[in-house]
mmCIF file of N, CA and C in Angstrom:
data_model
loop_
_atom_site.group_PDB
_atom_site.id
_atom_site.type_symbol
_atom_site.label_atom_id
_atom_site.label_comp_id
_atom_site.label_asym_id
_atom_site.label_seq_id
_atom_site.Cartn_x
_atom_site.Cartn_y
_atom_site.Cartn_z
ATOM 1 N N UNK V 1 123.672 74.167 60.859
ATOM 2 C CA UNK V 1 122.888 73.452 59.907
ATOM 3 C C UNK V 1 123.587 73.421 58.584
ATOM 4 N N UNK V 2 123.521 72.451 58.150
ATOM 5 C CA UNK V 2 124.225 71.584 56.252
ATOM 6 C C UNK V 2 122.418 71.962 55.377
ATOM 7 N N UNK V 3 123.149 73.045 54.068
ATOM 8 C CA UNK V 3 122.036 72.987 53.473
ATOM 9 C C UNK V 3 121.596 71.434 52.623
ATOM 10 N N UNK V 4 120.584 71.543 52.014
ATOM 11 C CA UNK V 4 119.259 72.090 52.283
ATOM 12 C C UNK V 4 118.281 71.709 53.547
ATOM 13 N N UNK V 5 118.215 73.163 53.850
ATOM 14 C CA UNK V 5 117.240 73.066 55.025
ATOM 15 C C UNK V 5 116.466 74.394 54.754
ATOM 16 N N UNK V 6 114.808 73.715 55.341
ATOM 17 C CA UNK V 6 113.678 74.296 55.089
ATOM 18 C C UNK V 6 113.176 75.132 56.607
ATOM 19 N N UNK V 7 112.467 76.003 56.394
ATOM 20 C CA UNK V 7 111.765 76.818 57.902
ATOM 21 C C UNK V 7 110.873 77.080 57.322
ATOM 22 N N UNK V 8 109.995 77.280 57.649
ATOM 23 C CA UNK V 8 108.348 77.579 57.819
ATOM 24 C C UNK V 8 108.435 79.036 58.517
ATOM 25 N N UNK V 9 107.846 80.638 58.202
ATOM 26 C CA UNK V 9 107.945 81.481 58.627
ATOM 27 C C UNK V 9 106.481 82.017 58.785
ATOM 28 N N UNK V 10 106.293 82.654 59.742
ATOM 29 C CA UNK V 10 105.079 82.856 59.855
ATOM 30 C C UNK V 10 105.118 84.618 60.542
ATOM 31 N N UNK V 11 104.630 85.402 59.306
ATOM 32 C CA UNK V 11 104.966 86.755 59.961
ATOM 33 C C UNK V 11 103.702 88.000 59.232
ATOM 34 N N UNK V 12 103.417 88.853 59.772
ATOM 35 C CA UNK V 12 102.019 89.235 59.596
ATOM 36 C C UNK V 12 101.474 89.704 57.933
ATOM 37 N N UNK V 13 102.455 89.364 57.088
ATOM 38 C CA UNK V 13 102.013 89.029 55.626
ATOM 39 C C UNK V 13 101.424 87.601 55.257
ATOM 40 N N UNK V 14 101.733 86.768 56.779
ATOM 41 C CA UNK V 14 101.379 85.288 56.028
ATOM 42 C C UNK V 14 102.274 84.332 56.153
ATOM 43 N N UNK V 15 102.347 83.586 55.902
ATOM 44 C CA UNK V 15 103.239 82.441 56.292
ATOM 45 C C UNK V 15 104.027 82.215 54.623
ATOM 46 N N UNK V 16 105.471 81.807 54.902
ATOM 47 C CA UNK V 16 106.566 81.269 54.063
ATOM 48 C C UNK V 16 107.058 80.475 54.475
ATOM 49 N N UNK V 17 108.262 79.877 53.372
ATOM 50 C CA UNK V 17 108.843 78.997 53.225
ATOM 51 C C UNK V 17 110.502 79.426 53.007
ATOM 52 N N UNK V 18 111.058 79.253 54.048
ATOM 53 C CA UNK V 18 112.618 79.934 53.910
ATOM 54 C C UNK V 18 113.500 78.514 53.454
ATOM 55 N N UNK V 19 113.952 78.322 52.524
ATOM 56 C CA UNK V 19 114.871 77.524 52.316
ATOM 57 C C UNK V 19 116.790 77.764 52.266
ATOM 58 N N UNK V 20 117.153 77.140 52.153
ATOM 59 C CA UNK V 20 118.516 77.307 52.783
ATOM 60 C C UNK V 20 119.319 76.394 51.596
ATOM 61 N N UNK V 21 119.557 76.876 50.390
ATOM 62 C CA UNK V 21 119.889 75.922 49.398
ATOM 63 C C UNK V 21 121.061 76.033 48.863
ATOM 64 N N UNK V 22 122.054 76.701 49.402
ATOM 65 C CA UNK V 22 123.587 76.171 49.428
ATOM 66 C C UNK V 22 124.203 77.515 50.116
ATOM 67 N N UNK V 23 125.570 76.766 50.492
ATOM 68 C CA UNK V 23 126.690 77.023 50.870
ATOM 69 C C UNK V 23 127.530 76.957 50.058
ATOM 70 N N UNK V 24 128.315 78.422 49.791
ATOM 71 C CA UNK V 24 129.629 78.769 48.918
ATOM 72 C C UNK V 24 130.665 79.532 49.222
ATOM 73 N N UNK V 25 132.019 78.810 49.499
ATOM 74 C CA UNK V 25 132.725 79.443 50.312
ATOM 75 C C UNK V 25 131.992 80.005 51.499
ATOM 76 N N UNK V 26 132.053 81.582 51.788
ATOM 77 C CA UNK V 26 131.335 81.827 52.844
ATOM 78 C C UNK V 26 130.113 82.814 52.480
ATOM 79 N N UNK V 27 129.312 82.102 51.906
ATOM 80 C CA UNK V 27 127.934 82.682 51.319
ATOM 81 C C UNK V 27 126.845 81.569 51.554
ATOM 82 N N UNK V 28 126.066 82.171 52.179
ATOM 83 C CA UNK V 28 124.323 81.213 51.742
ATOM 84 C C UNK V 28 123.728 81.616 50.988
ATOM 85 N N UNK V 29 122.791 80.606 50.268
ATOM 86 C CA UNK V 29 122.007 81.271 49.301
ATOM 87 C C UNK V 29 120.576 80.849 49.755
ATOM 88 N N UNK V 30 119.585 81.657 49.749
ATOM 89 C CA UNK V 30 118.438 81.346 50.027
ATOM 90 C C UNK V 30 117.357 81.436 48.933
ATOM 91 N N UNK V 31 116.206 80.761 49.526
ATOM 92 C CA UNK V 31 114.928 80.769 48.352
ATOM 93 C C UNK V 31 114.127 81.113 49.102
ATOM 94 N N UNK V 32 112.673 82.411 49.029
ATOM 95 C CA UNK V 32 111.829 82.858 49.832
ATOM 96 C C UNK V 32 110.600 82.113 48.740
ATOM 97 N N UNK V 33 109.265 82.004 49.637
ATOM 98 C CA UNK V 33 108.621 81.085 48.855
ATOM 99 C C UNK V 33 107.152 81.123 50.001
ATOM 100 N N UNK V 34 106.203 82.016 49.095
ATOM 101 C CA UNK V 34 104.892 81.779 49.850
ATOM 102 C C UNK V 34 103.492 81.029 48.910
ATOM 103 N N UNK V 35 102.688 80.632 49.954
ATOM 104 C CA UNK V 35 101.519 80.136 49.060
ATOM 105 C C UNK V 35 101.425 80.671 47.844
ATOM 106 N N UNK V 36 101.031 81.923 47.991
ATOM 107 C CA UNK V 36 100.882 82.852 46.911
ATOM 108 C C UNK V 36 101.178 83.162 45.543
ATOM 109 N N UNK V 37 102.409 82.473 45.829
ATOM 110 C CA UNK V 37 103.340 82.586 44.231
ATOM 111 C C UNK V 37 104.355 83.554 44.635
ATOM 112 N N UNK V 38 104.870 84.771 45.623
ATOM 113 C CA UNK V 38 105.613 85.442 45.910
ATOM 114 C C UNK V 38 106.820 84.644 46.181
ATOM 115 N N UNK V 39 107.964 85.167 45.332
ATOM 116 C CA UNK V 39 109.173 84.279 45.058
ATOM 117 C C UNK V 39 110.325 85.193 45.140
ATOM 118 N N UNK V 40 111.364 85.115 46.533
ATOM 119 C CA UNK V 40 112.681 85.918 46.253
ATOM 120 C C UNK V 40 113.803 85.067 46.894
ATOM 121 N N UNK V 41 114.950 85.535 45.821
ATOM 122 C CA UNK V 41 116.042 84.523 46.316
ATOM 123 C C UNK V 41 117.399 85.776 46.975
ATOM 124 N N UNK V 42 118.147 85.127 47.763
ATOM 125 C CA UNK V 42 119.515 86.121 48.130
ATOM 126 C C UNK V 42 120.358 85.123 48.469
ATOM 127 N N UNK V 43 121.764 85.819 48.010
ATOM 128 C CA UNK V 43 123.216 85.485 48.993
ATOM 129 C C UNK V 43 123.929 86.077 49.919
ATOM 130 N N UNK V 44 123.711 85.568 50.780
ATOM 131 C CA UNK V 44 124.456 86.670 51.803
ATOM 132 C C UNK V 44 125.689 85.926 52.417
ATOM 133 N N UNK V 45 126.586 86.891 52.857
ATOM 134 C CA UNK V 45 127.709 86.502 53.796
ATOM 135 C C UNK V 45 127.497 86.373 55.075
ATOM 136 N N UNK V 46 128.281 86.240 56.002
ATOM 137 C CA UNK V 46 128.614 86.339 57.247
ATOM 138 C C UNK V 46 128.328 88.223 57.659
ATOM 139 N N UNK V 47 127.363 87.850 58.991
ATOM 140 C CA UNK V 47 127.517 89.636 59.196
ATOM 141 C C UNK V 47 126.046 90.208 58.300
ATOM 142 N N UNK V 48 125.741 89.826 57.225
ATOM 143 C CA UNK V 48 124.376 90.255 56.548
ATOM 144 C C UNK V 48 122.903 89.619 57.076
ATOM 145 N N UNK V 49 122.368 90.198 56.027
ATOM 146 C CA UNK V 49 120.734 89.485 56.653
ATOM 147 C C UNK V 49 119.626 90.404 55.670
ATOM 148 N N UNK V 50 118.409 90.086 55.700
ATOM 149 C CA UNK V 50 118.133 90.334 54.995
ATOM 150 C C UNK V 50 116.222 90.187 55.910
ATOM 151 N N UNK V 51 115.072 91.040 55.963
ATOM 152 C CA UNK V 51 113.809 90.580 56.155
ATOM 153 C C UNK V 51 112.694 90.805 55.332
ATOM 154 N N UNK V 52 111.555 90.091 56.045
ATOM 155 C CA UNK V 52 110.435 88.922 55.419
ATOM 156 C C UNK V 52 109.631 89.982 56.082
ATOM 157 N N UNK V 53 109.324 91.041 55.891
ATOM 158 C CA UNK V 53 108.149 91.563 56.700
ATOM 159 C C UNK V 53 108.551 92.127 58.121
ATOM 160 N N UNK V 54 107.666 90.996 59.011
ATOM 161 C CA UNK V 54 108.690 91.387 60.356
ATOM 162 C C UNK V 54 108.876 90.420 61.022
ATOM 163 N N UNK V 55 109.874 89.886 60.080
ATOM 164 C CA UNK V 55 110.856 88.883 60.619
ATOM 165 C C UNK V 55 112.356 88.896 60.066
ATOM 166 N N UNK V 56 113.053 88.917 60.958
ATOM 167 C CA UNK V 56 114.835 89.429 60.574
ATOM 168 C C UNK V 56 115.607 87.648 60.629
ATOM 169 N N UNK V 57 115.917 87.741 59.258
ATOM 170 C CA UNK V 57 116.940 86.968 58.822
ATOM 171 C C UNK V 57 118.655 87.146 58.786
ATOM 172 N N UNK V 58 119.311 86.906 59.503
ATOM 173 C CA UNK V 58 120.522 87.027 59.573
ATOM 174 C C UNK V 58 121.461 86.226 59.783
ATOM 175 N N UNK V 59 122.698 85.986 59.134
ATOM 176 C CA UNK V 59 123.538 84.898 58.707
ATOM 177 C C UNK V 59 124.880 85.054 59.716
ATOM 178 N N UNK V 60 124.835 85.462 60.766
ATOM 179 C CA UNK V 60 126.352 85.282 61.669
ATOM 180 C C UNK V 60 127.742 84.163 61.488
ATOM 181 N N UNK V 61 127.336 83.266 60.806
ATOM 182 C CA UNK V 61 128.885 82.464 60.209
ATOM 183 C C UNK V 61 128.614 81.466 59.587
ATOM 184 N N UNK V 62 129.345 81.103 58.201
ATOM 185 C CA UNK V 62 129.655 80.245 57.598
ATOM 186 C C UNK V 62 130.743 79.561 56.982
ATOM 187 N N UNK V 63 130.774 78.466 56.961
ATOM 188 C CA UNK V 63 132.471 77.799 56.920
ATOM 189 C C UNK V 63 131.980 76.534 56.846
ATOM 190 N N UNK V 64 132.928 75.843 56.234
ATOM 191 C CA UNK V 64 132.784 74.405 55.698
ATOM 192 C C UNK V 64 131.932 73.661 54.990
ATOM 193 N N UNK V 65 130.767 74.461 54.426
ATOM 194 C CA UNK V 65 129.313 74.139 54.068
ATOM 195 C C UNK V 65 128.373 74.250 54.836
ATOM 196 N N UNK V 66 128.377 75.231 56.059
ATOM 197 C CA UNK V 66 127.722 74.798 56.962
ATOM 198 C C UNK V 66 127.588 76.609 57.279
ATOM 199 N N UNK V 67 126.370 76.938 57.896
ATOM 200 C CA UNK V 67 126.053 77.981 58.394
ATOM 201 C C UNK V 67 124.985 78.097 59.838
ATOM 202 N N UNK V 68 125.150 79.152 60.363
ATOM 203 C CA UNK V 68 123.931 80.171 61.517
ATOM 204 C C UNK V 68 123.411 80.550 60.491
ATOM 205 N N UNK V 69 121.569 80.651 60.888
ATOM 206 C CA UNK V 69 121.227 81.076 60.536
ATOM 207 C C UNK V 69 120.025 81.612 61.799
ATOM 208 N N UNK V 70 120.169 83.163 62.316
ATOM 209 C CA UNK V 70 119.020 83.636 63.333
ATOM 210 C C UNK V 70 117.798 84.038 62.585
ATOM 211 N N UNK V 71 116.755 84.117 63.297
ATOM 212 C CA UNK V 71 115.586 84.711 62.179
ATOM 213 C C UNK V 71 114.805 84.836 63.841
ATOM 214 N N UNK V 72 114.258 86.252 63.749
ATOM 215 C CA UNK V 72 113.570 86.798 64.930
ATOM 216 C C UNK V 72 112.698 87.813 64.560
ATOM 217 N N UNK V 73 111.385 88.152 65.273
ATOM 218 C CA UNK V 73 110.336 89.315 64.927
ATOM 219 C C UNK V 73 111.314 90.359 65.396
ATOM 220 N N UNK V 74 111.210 91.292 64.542
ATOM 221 C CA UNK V 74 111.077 93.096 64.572
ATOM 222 C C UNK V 74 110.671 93.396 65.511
#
């Protein structure tokens, strides 16, 4: 996937909004985003990840502007 791209997460805090709002060199940067007003952003590399409760976000490769991105329950 070519950012920006959006996911809808749904994990037992509630449902979010994972956005996917650039590619740099080999970094994504993300925007976390619930009804609520709860707001967190990260960059991660290749190999990192980062979770939403219990749901696992993890970035296995990026190159050319373009990234994996897995996201699975705990």
């Amino acid at each position: 996937m070519s950012p920006p791209a959006e996911f809808e997460i749904e994990s037992e805090l509630g449902p979010a909004t994972l956005t996917v709002d650039s590619t740099t060199g080999e970094q994504v940067h993300f925007l976390l985003a619930t009804p609520s007003g709860l707001a967190a952003e990260s960059t991660i590399a290749p190999g990192g990840g980062f979770a939403y409760n219990d749901v696992a976000i993890e970035v296995p490769y990026v190159a050319d502007g373009s990234a994996v991105v897995r996201m699975a329950r705990e």
